[in-house]
PDB file of C-alpha atoms in Angstrom:
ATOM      1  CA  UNK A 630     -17.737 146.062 164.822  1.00  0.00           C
ATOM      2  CA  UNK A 631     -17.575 145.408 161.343  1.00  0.00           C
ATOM      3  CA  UNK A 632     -14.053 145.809 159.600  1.00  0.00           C
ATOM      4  CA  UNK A 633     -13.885 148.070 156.334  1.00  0.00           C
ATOM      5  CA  UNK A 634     -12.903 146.546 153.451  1.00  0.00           C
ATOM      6  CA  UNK A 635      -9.062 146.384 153.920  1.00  0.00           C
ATOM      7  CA  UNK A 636      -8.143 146.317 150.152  1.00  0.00           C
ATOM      8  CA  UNK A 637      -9.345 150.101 150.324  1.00  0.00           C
ATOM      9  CA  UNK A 638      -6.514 152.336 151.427  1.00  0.00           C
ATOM     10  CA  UNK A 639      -7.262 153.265 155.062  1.00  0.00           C
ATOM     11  CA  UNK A 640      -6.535 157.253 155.640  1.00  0.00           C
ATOM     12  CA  UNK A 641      -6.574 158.021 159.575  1.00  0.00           C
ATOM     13  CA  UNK A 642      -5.716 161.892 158.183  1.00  0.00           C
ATOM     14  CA  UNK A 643      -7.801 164.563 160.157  1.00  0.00           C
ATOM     15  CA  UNK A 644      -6.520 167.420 157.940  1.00  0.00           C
ATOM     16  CA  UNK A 645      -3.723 169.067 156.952  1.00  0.00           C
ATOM     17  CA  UNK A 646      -0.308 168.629 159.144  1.00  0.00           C
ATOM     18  CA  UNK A 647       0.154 172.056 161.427  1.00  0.00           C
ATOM     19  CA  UNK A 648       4.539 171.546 161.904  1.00  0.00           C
ATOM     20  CA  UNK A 649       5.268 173.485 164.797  1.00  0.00           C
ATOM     21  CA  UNK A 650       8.458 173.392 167.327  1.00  0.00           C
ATOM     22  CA  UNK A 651       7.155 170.949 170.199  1.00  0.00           C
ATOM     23  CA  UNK A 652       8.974 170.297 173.519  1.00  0.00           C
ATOM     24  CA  UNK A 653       8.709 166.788 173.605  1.00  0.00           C
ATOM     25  CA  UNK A 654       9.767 165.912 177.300  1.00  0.00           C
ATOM     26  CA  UNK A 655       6.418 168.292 178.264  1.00  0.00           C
ATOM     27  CA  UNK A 656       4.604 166.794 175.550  1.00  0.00           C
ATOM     28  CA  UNK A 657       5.252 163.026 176.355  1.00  0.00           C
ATOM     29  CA  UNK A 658       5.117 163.591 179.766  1.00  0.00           C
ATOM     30  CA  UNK A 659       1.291 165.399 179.699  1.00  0.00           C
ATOM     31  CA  UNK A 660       0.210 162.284 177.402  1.00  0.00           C
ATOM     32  CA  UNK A 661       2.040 159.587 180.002  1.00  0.00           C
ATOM     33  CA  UNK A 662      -0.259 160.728 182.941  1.00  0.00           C
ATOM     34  CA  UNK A 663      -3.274 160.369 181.321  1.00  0.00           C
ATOM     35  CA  UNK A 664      -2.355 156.773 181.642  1.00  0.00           C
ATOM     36  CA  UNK A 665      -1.015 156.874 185.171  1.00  0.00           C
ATOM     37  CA  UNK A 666      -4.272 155.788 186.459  1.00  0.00           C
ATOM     38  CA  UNK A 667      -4.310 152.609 184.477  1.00  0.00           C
ATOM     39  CA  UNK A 668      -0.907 151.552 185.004  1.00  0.00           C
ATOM     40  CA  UNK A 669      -0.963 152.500 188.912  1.00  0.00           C
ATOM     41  CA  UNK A 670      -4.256 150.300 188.466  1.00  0.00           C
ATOM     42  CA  UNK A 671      -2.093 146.988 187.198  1.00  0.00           C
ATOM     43  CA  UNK A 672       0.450 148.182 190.041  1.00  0.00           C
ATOM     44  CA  UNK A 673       3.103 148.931 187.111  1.00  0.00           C
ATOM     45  CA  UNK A 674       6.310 150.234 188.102  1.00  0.00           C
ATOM     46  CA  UNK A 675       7.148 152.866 185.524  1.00  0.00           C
ATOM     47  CA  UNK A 676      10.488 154.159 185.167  1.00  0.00           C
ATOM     48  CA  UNK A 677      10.916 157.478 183.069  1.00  0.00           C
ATOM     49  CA  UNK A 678      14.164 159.766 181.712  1.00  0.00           C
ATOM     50  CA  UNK A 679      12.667 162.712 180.085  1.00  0.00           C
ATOM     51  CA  UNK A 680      15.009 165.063 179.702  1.00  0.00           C
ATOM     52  CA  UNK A 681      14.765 168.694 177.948  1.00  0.00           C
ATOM     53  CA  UNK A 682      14.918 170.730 176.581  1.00  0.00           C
ATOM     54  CA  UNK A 683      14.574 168.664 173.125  1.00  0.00           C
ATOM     55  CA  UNK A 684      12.724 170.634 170.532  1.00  0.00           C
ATOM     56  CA  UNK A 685      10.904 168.594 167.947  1.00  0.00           C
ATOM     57  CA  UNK A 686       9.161 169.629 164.874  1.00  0.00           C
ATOM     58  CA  UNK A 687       6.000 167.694 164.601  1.00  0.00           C
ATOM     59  CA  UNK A 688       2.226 168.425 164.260  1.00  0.00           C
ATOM     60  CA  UNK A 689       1.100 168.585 168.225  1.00  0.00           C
ATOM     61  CA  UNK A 690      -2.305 166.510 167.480  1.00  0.00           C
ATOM     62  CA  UNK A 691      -0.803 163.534 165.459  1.00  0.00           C
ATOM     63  CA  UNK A 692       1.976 162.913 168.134  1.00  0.00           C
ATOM     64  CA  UNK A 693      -0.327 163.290 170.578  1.00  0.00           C
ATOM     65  CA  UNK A 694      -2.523 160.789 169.162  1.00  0.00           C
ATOM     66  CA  UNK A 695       0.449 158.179 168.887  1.00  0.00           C
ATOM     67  CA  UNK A 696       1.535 158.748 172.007  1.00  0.00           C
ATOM     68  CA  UNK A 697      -1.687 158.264 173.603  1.00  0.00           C
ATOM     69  CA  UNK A 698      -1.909 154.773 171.317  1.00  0.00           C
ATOM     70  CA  UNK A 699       1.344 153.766 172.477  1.00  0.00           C
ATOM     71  CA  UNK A 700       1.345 154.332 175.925  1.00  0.00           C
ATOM     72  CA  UNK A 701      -1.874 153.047 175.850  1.00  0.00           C
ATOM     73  CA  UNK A 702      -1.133 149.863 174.733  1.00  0.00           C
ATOM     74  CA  UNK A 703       2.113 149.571 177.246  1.00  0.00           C
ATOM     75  CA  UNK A 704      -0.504 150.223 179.982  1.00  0.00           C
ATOM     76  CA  UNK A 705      -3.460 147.381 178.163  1.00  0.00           C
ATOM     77  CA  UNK A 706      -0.193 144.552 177.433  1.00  0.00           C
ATOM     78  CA  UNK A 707       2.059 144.892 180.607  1.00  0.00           C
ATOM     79  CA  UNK A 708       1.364 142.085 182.846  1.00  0.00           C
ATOM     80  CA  UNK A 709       0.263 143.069 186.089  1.00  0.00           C
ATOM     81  CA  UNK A 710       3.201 144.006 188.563  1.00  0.00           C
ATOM     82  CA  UNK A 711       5.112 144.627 185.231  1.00  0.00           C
ATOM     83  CA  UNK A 712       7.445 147.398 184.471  1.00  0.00           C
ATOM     84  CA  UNK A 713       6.940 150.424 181.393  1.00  0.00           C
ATOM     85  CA  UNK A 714      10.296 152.653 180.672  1.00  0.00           C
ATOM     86  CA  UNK A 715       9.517 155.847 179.283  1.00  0.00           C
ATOM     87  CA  UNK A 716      13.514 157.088 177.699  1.00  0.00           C
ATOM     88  CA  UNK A 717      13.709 159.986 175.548  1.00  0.00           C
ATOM     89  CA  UNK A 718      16.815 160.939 173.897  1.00  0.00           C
ATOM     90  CA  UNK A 719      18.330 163.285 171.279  1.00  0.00           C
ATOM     91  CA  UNK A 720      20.005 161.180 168.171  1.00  0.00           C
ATOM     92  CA  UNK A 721      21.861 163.907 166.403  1.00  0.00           C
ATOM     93  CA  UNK A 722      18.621 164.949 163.794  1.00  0.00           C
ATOM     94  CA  UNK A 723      16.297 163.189 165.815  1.00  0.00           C
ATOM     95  CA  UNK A 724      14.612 162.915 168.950  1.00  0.00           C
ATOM     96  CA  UNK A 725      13.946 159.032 169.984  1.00  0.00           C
ATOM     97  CA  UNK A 726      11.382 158.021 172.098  1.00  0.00           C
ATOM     98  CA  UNK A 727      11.293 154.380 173.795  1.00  0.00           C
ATOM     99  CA  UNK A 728       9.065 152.659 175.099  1.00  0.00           C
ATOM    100  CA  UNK A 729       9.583 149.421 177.041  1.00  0.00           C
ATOM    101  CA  UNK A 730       7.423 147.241 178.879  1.00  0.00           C
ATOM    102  CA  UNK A 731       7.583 143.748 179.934  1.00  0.00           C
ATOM    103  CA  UNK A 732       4.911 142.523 177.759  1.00  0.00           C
ATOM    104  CA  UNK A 733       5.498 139.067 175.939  1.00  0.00           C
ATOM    105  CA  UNK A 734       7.890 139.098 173.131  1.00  0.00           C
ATOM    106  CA  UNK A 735       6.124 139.198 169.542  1.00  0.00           C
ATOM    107  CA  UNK A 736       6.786 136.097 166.864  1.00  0.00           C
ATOM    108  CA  UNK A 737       9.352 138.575 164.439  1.00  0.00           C
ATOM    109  CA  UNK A 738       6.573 138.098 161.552  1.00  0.00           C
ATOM    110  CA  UNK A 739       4.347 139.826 164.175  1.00  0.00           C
ATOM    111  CA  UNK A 740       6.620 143.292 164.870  1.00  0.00           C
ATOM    112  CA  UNK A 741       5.274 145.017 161.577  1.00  0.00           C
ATOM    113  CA  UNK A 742       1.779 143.272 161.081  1.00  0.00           C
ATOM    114  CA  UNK A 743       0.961 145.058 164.699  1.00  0.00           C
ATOM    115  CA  UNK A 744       1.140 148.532 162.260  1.00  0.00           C
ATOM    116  CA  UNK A 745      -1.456 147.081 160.222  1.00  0.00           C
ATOM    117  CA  UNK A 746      -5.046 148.346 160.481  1.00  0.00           C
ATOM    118  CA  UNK A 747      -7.723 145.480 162.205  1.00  0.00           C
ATOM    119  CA  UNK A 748      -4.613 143.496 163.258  1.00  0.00           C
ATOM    120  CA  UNK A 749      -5.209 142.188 166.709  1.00  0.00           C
ATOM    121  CA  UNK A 750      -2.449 139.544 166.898  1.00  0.00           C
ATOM    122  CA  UNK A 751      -2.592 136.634 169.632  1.00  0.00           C
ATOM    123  CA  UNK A 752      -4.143 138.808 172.240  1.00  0.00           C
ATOM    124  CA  UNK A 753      -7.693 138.925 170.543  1.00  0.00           C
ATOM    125  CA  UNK A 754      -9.325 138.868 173.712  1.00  0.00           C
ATOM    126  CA  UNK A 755      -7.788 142.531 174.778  1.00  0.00           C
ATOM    127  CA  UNK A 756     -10.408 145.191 173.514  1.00  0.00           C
ATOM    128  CA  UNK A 757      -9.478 147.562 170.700  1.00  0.00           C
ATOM    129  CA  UNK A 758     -10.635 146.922 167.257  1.00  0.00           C
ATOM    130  CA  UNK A 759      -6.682 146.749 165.955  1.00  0.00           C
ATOM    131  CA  UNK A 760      -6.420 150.265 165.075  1.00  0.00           C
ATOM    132  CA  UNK A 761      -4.111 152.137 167.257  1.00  0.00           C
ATOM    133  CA  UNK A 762      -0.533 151.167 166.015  1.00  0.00           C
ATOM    134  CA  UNK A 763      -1.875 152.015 162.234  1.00  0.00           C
ATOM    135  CA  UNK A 764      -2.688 155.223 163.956  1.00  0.00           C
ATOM    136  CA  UNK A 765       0.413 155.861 165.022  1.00  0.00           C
ATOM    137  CA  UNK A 766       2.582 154.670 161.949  1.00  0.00           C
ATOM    138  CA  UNK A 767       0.546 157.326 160.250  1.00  0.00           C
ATOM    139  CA  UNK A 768       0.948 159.908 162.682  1.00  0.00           C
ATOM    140  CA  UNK A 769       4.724 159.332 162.482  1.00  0.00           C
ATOM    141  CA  UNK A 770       4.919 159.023 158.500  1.00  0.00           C
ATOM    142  CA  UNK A 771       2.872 162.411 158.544  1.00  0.00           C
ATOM    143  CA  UNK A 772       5.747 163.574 160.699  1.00  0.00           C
ATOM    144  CA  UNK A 773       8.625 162.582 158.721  1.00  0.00           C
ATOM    145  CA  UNK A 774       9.228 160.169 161.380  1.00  0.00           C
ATOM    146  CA  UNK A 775       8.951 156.739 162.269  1.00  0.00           C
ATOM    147  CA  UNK A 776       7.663 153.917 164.946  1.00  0.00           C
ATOM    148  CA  UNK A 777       9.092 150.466 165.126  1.00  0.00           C
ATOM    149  CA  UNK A 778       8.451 147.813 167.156  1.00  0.00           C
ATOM    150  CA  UNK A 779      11.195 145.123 168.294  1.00  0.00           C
ATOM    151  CA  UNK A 780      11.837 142.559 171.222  1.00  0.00           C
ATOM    152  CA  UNK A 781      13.899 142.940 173.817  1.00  0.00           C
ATOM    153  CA  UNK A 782      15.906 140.521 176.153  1.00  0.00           C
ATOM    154  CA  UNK A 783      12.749 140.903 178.829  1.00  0.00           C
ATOM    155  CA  UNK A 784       9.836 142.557 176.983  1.00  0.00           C
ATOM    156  CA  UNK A 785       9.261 144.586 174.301  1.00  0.00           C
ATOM    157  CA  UNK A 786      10.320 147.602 172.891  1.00  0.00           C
ATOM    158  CA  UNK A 787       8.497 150.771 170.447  1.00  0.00           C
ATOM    159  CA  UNK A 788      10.819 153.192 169.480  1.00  0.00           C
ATOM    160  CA  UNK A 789       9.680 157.036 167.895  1.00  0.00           C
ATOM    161  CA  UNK A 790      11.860 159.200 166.214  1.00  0.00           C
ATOM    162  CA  UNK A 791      10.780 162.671 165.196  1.00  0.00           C
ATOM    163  CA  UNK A 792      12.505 165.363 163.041  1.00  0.00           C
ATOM    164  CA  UNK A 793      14.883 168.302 165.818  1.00  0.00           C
ATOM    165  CA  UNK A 794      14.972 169.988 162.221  1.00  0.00           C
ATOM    166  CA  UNK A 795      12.003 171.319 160.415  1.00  0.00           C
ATOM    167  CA  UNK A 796      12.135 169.443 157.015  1.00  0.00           C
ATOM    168  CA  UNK A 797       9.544 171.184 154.804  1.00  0.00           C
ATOM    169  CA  UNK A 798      12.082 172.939 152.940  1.00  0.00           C
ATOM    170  CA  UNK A 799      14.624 169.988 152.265  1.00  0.00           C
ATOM    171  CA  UNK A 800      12.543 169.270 149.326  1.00  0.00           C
ATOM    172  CA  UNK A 801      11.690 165.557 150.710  1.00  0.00           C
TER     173      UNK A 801
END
């Protein structure tokens, strides 16, 4: 595959963003089990707290598509026999998402490049072309929300946070 020029700014926008009130236990939990199969596969213990109801306001498609990016990826980097914890809770204005696996830690220079478009990191020989992260740092920015990436004592973490609030009228 050959990359696109990367001083051109990338837009992974598929149209205008449709805010509607999500339930994002249902909604994470329909993505997760498109992935069971792959992570049952690599004999992953996964470990999930889900609870509801938790109401976001988000565009369904764009969190969908992170979602599916990021558990993807937890089910691709986990080491075989690994574990992936799914934890949702509600942070006052926001709903936060984690996601932990037992992956190897990322050098700290590496925790934002992985949000850059083509950026493969270390693990070159995993297939992808680089893009999904950027995906999802869109998806979330499109959201008023965010995705972050940071080590953990015994893996690695990704943490979401979308808006409980509909912001479209707070002027931001």
């Amino acid at each position: 595959m050959s990359k696109i020029n990367l001083s051109q700014d990338i837009s992974f926008c598929k149209g205008p963003v449709d805010i509607a009130e999500l339930a994002s236990a249902e909604l994470a939990s329909a993505v997760l089990a498109r992935h069971r199969p792959a992570m049952e596969a690599k004999r992953l213990v996964l470990s999930i707290s889900l609870p509801g109801p938790l109401t976001i306001y988000a565009d369904a498609e764009s969190v969908t598509d992170a979602l599916e990016n990021v558990f993807g990826n937890a089910a691709k980097f986990t080491p075989d026999g690994g574990t992936v914890a799914v934890t949702l809770r509600d942070e006052g204005c926001w709903a936060r998402l984690d996601v932990v696996n037992t992956a190897d830690a990322l050098a700290e220079e590496e925790l934002e490049r992985i949000f850059h478009p083509f950026h493969r990191g270390e693990r070159k020989s995993a297939e992808g072309a680089g893009l999904g992260l950027a995906i999802a740092r869109k998806a979330m920015e499109r959201n008023e929300g965010w995705i972050s990436a940071s080590n953990m004592d015994q893996g690695l973490s990704f943490s979401i946070r979308l808006p409980l609030c509909d912001l479209r009228g707070s002027g931001e």
